[in-house]
Amino acid sequence: MDTPTLRSPQHRVSRTAVWYWAARAALGWLVVIAAQVFWLVMDDENALPVTTHVAALVVTAVVAVAHVTVMPQWRYRVHRWEATSAAVFTQSGWFKQEWRIAPVSRIQTVDSERGPLEQLFRLANVTVTTASAAGPIKVGGLDRDTAQRLVADLTAAAQATAGDAT
Amino acid sequence: MIDPVVETVWRRLSPRMLVVHPFQEVVRAAPALLGLLVAGSSSGGKGHLWSVAGVGLMVVLGMLRWFTTTYRITPEHVQVRRGLLTRKVLTVPRDRVRTVDVTSHVLHRVLGLARVEVGTGTSERRHEGRLKLDALTAAEAARLRVELLHRSPAASTTASTTAVTVTPPAGSTPAAETELARMRPEWVRFGPFTMSGLVTVGVVAGFVSRLVSEGNVDLGRVGPVRETWRWFSAMSLPLEIATVVLVLVVFVSVASTLGYVLAFGNFRLTRHAEGTLHVTRGLLTTRATTIEERRLRGVEVGEPLLLRAVRGARLAAVTTGLRAAQGAQRGGSMLLPPAPRERAVSVARLVLPRVSSGTPEAAASPVTAGLTAHGPAALRRRFTRAYGVHALVLAALLAAWQWAGLPSWTWLTAAALLPLTALLAADRYRSLGHALTSGYLVTRWGSIVRRRVVLECDGVIGWNIERSFFQRRARLATLTATTAAGKQGYQVRDVDLAEALRLAAASTPGLLDPFIVEARTMSTLSANSM
C-alpha cells in the first residue's frame, strides 16, 4: 500500500486565539443584534408584530451563541502551521479544507500584522508572499513571540537564497 | 552612437500627438456630432451642445498631457514624469524589463507613430508596474525596444557604449532572427469560428443607442429602418426568430472573419539571437510584442468549442511580465492566432526551450503527450455539478411560472436542454487530465473553452491543495501550482488526492517529502483534520 497523503502541519496556533476569534465573532453578532433591537424600538407603526421581532431576536441569539462557542474551537482544531528550513506549510478551513506549501527559497516578503483586537489578546498574524499572486500563505492567531521568531527565521532564510524568486 | 550623457536628458513624446488627441476625441464623440448634423439643433434639448463642449475640454486636456509628459532612459532606469497638478515620476529598473509592447493604431501609422508599453515582472495585477509611452515616432519606438530588451542582460555588467555598437540602427531588423511561424492565407477559414464578431455587434448596438440618446435621432423617422420594421413585423413568430438568428449568424461570421484578418494579418513569430521572441501582427493597427525567452515559463493551448469543431487552436505564452491572454486577440501574450491545431503544436515545440533543444523531434512534446484521466469520481462530480446547476435554473423558472406568471415555454425549453447538459458534463470530464513530461507540468480542463497549460516545473513556486466537503467525500482534491507567470496559478481539478501529491512531489522534488505520510495513517488524519 503506497497511497500517499499529506500529514497535518506540526504546530497549532496559540490557545488564546480561541478567545480572540470568539470575541471577534461576538462583536459582529452584537452589531446585528443591536440593529434588530433598534428596529424593534423605532418600529412605532407596527409594520411587523412585536412577536415577530422577538422571534427574530431569539433566532439570532441562538445562532450567535452557537457560532461564538463552536466556531473558535473548530477553527483551532483545523488551523495548523509548520515552517521548516525548506518550506512553509499551512492547513486551514473546515468546509473547504486547504493546504498551502511554499518553498522558503521562493519567499519574497514576510509581513506581520497586529490589529487592535489582536493586540488586546497579545496575538499576531504572519503573511508570507511569493512572486505569485495566487500563493500568499497566512497564519493567524499566533502569540506575539512565536510570530516574531517566525518572521525573523523566514526573513533570514529567504535572504540567504539568491535570485529574484520568480 | 548615442552618448550616455545625452541619454539622461528628459525627452518629450512626439509632437505629432498634438494632432492625434483632437482627432481621437472627435471620433469618440462621433455619435453626438453626427446627431447634430442629422437632426440639427432645432430638435430641442441642449445635450449635444454639452457634448461638443466636453469634446473641446478633452482636446485641451489631451494636449496638456503632451506638455506635461517627459521620459528618459538612463543606464539603470526607465523613467516617465507626468501629471499637471500632481507631478508623478514612474521609475522602472532596466533589469526588471520583461516585455516591450509596441502598438500603432491607424492614425498613429498615418503619422508614423507608435505607442510603447513596458512590462515588468512584478505587480501585474495592479497596473503600477506598467509604463506607457503614447506615442513616440516609429523609429524611436523600434530603437527603444531593441535597446531595452536586447541589452538588458548585459546592462548591469558591460558599459552601455559597447552594447550600443552591437544593436542595429533604428527600424532595421536584426540579422540574427529565425522565423518560427507566419500567417497563411488559408487560416482565414478559422475567422468565423472565433466569435470575435460578437464584440462588433455590441459596438454597433452601443453606437446606435448613443446616436439615439445623445444625438437625438429618432430611428422611427429614418425611411429604411421603418420599411424593414414593417416587413419584419408582418412575419409569423417562428419566421421572425429564424430571421433574427440567420441575420445574426451571417453578421457575426462576416465581422469575425474581418476582425481576424485585421487583427492577425501579417502575423509573424520570430526568435532573435539575443534570446527574445518577437510577435508582430495587424493590418490596420500593428502590434509588436517582444518576450524575453528566459522569462517564458510555458505555453497555453486554447481551444474554444467552435474552433475545436474545425480542428483549430490558438497558442499563448505563459510568461512573467505579461498579463494572461483573454479572448482571441486581446492580451500581449499571444504566440499564434487561431490556426490549425498541428501548427499550434509545432510552434509550441519550437518555443518551449527544453523540448526544442533537449529531446529529438520524435519524442513526445508536452503539448501532445497523453494525459492521465481523473477517474470515475471526477466524472460523477462533473455530472452532479452540471445537473445541479441545471436543476436550480429549472426550479427557479418553474417557480416563476407558477407564481409570477412567466410563460410556460421558458421552463419547457430549459427542460428540453437537459441532454445538452449531459453532453457538456461528459465533455468537461473528457477534457480533464494532467501529466508530467520532460520537466513540464501539463494540465487540461474546460469544455466551452478547453485549455491545456504546459508549465515548466522550475516556474512552480508553491502548491495549494483544496478539498471542499464534497471533494473529501469523493476523495478528490484540486491542486494549484502557483507561479509568477501568466494567470499566477494553474489548477489540476478534481484529481485523486494521492495522485495530486504524487504529481506535486515529482514536479518539485524534495519540497513535499517531509509532509507526506503513507496511507495507513489516513483514517487518523481525516479524523483529526475535520
CSV table of C-alpha atoms in Angstrom, one decimal, chain B residues 301-496:
chain,number,residue,atom,x,y,z
B,301,VAL,CA,-3.2,25.9,-26.0
B,302,GLY,CA,-6.7,27.3,-26.1
B,303,GLU,CA,-9.5,25.5,-28.0
B,304,PRO,CA,-12.9,27.2,-27.8
B,305,LEU,CA,-15.7,24.8,-28.7
B,306,LEU,CA,-16.3,26.2,-32.2
B,307,LEU,CA,-12.6,26.3,-33.0
B,308,ARG,CA,-12.2,22.8,-31.8
B,309,ALA,CA,-15.0,21.7,-34.1
B,310,VAL,CA,-12.9,22.7,-37.1
B,311,ARG,CA,-9.6,21.4,-35.6
B,312,GLY,CA,-8.2,24.8,-34.8
B,313,ALA,CA,-6.4,26.1,-31.8
B,314,ARG,CA,-4.6,29.2,-30.6
B,315,LEU,CA,-1.4,29.4,-28.6
B,316,ALA,CA,-0.4,31.9,-25.9
B,317,ALA,CA,2.7,32.3,-23.8
B,318,VAL,CA,2.8,31.8,-20.1
B,319,THR,CA,5.4,34.3,-19.1
B,320,THR,CA,6.2,36.7,-16.2
B,321,GLY,CA,5.6,40.3,-17.2
B,322,LEU,CA,2.6,39.8,-19.4
B,323,ARG,CA,-1.0,39.5,-18.4
B,324,ALA,CA,-2.6,36.3,-19.3
B,325,ALA,CA,-4.3,36.2,-22.7
B,326,GLN,CA,-8.0,37.0,-22.7
B,327,GLY,CA,-10.1,36.1,-25.7
B,328,ALA,CA,-8.7,35.5,-29.2
B,329,GLN,CA,-6.8,38.8,-29.8
B,330,ARG,CA,-6.5,40.8,-26.6
B,331,GLY,CA,-3.5,40.4,-24.4
B,332,GLY,CA,0.0,40.6,-25.5
B,333,SER,CA,0.9,37.0,-24.7
B,334,MET,CA,-0.4,35.6,-28.0
B,335,LEU,CA,2.0,33.4,-29.8
B,336,LEU,CA,-0.2,32.0,-32.6
B,337,PRO,CA,-3.7,33.2,-33.7
B,338,PRO,CA,-6.4,30.7,-34.3
B,339,ALA,CA,-4.7,28.3,-36.7
B,340,PRO,CA,-4.6,24.6,-37.5
B,341,ARG,CA,-4.1,22.5,-34.4
B,342,GLU,CA,-0.9,20.9,-35.8
B,343,ARG,CA,0.6,24.3,-36.3
B,344,ALA,CA,-0.1,25.3,-32.7
B,345,VAL,CA,1.6,22.0,-31.6
B,346,SER,CA,4.6,22.5,-33.7
B,347,VAL,CA,5.1,26.2,-32.7
B,348,ALA,CA,4.8,25.2,-29.1
B,349,ARG,CA,7.5,22.6,-29.6
B,350,LEU,CA,9.8,25.3,-31.1
B,351,VAL,CA,9.1,27.8,-28.4
B,352,LEU,CA,9.5,25.6,-25.3
B,353,PRO,CA,13.2,25.7,-24.6
B,354,ARG,CA,13.6,22.2,-23.2
B,355,VAL,CA,11.7,20.5,-25.8
B,356,SER,CA,13.3,22.0,-28.9
B,357,SER,CA,16.9,21.8,-27.7
B,358,GLY,CA,16.9,18.7,-25.4
B,359,THR,CA,14.8,16.0,-27.0
B,360,PRO,CA,14.8,14.7,-30.5
B,361,GLU,CA,11.9,15.6,-32.8
B,362,ALA,CA,10.3,12.2,-32.4
B,363,ALA,CA,10.0,12.4,-28.6
B,364,ALA,CA,6.6,13.3,-27.1
B,365,SER,CA,6.1,17.0,-26.7
B,366,PRO,CA,4.3,18.1,-23.5
B,367,VAL,CA,1.7,19.6,-25.9
B,368,THR,CA,0.8,16.3,-27.4
B,369,ALA,CA,1.7,13.8,-24.7
B,370,GLY,CA,-1.1,11.6,-23.4
B,371,LEU,CA,-2.8,12.8,-20.2
B,372,THR,CA,-3.8,10.9,-17.1
B,373,ALA,CA,-7.6,10.9,-16.8
B,374,HIS,CA,-9.1,11.8,-13.4
B,375,GLY,CA,-11.3,8.8,-12.9
B,376,PRO,CA,-14.9,7.9,-12.3
B,377,ALA,CA,-15.2,10.1,-9.2
B,378,ALA,CA,-14.3,13.2,-11.2
B,379,LEU,CA,-16.8,12.1,-13.9
B,380,ARG,CA,-19.6,11.8,-11.3
B,381,ARG,CA,-18.7,15.2,-9.9
B,382,ARG,CA,-19.0,16.7,-13.4
B,383,PHE,CA,-22.5,15.3,-13.8
B,384,THR,CA,-23.7,16.2,-10.3
B,385,ARG,CA,-22.5,19.8,-10.8
B,386,ALA,CA,-23.9,20.2,-14.3
B,387,TYR,CA,-27.2,18.8,-13.3
B,388,GLY,CA,-27.2,20.6,-10.0
B,389,VAL,CA,-27.0,24.0,-11.7
B,390,HIS,CA,-29.5,23.0,-14.4
B,391,ALA,CA,-32.0,21.7,-11.7
B,392,LEU,CA,-31.6,25.0,-9.9
B,393,VAL,CA,-32.4,27.0,-13.0
B,394,LEU,CA,-35.3,24.8,-13.8
B,395,ALA,CA,-36.7,25.1,-10.3
B,396,ALA,CA,-36.4,28.9,-10.4
B,397,LEU,CA,-38.2,29.0,-13.8
B,398,LEU,CA,-40.9,26.7,-12.6
B,399,ALA,CA,-41.4,28.8,-9.5
B,400,ALA,CA,-41.6,31.9,-11.6
B,401,TRP,CA,-44.1,30.3,-14.0
B,402,GLN,CA,-46.2,29.1,-11.1
B,403,TRP,CA,-46.3,32.3,-9.1
B,404,ALA,CA,-45.0,35.1,-11.2
B,405,GLY,CA,-46.8,34.4,-14.5
B,406,LEU,CA,-43.7,33.6,-16.5
B,407,PRO,CA,-44.8,32.0,-19.9
B,408,SER,CA,-44.5,28.2,-19.8
B,409,TRP,CA,-42.2,27.9,-22.8
B,410,THR,CA,-39.3,29.1,-20.7
B,411,TRP,CA,-39.2,26.1,-18.4
B,412,LEU,CA,-40.2,23.8,-21.2
B,413,THR,CA,-37.1,25.0,-23.1
B,414,ALA,CA,-34.9,24.6,-20.0
B,415,ALA,CA,-36.2,21.0,-19.6
B,416,ALA,CA,-35.6,20.2,-23.2
B,417,LEU,CA,-32.0,21.3,-22.9
B,418,LEU,CA,-31.2,18.6,-20.3
B,419,PRO,CA,-29.5,16.2,-22.8
B,420,LEU,CA,-27.2,19.2,-23.8
B,421,THR,CA,-26.2,19.5,-20.1
B,422,ALA,CA,-25.2,15.8,-20.1
B,423,LEU,CA,-23.1,16.3,-23.2
B,424,LEU,CA,-21.4,19.3,-21.6
B,425,ALA,CA,-20.6,17.4,-18.4
B,426,ALA,CA,-19.2,14.4,-20.4
B,427,ASP,CA,-17.1,16.7,-22.5
B,428,ARG,CA,-15.9,18.6,-19.4
B,429,TYR,CA,-14.8,15.3,-18.0
B,430,ARG,CA,-13.1,14.2,-21.2
B,431,SER,CA,-11.1,17.4,-21.1
B,432,LEU,CA,-9.8,16.9,-17.6
B,433,GLY,CA,-6.3,15.5,-17.5
B,434,HIS,CA,-2.8,16.0,-16.3
B,435,ALA,CA,0.8,14.8,-16.9
B,436,LEU,CA,4.4,15.4,-16.1
B,437,THR,CA,6.8,15.1,-19.1
B,438,SER,CA,10.3,16.3,-19.8
B,439,GLY,CA,10.2,18.8,-16.9
B,440,TYR,CA,6.8,20.3,-17.7
B,441,LEU,CA,3.6,20.0,-15.7
B,442,VAL,CA,0.7,19.7,-18.0
B,443,THR,CA,-3.0,20.3,-17.1
B,444,ARG,CA,-6.1,20.5,-19.2
B,445,TRP,CA,-9.6,21.5,-18.4
B,446,GLY,CA,-12.8,23.1,-19.8
B,447,SER,CA,-15.3,22.5,-22.5
B,448,ILE,CA,-16.7,25.7,-23.8
B,449,VAL,CA,-13.1,26.8,-23.9
B,450,ARG,CA,-10.7,23.9,-23.5
B,451,ARG,CA,-7.3,24.9,-22.3
B,452,ARG,CA,-4.1,22.9,-22.0
B,453,VAL,CA,-1.4,24.6,-20.0
B,454,VAL,CA,2.2,23.4,-20.1
B,455,LEU,CA,4.1,24.9,-17.2
B,456,GLU,CA,7.8,24.5,-16.6
B,457,CYS,CA,8.4,22.8,-13.2
B,458,ASP,CA,11.1,25.4,-12.4
B,459,GLY,CA,8.4,28.0,-12.7
B,460,VAL,CA,6.3,26.5,-9.9
B,461,ILE,CA,6.8,28.4,-6.7
B,462,GLY,CA,4.4,26.7,-4.4
B,463,TRP,CA,1.3,24.4,-4.1
B,464,ASN,CA,-2.2,24.9,-2.9
B,465,ILE,CA,-4.3,21.8,-2.3
B,466,GLU,CA,-8.0,22.4,-1.8
B,467,ARG,CA,-10.7,19.9,-0.8
B,468,SER,CA,-14.3,21.0,-0.3
B,469,PHE,CA,-16.7,18.9,1.8
B,470,PHE,CA,-17.9,17.2,-1.3
B,471,GLN,CA,-14.5,16.6,-2.7
B,472,ARG,CA,-13.4,15.0,0.5
B,473,ARG,CA,-16.4,12.6,0.2
B,474,ALA,CA,-15.3,11.7,-3.3
B,475,ARG,CA,-11.6,11.5,-2.2
B,476,LEU,CA,-10.7,14.2,-4.7
B,477,ALA,CA,-8.7,17.4,-4.5
B,478,THR,CA,-7.9,20.4,-6.6
B,479,LEU,CA,-4.2,21.0,-6.9
B,480,THR,CA,-3.0,24.5,-7.8
B,481,ALA,CA,0.6,25.1,-8.9
B,482,THR,CA,1.3,28.7,-8.1
B,483,THR,CA,3.7,30.6,-10.4
B,484,ALA,CA,4.8,34.2,-11.1
B,485,ALA,CA,3.8,33.8,-14.8
B,486,GLY,CA,0.6,34.1,-16.7
B,487,LYS,CA,-2.5,33.6,-14.5
B,488,GLN,CA,-0.4,33.2,-11.4
B,489,GLY,CA,-1.8,29.8,-10.6
B,490,TYR,CA,-2.8,26.8,-12.7
B,491,GLN,CA,-5.2,24.2,-11.4
B,492,VAL,CA,-5.4,20.4,-11.8
B,493,ARG,CA,-9.0,20.0,-10.9
B,494,ASP,CA,-10.7,17.1,-9.2
B,495,VAL,CA,-7.8,14.8,-9.1
B,496,ASP,CA,-7.4,11.9,-6.7
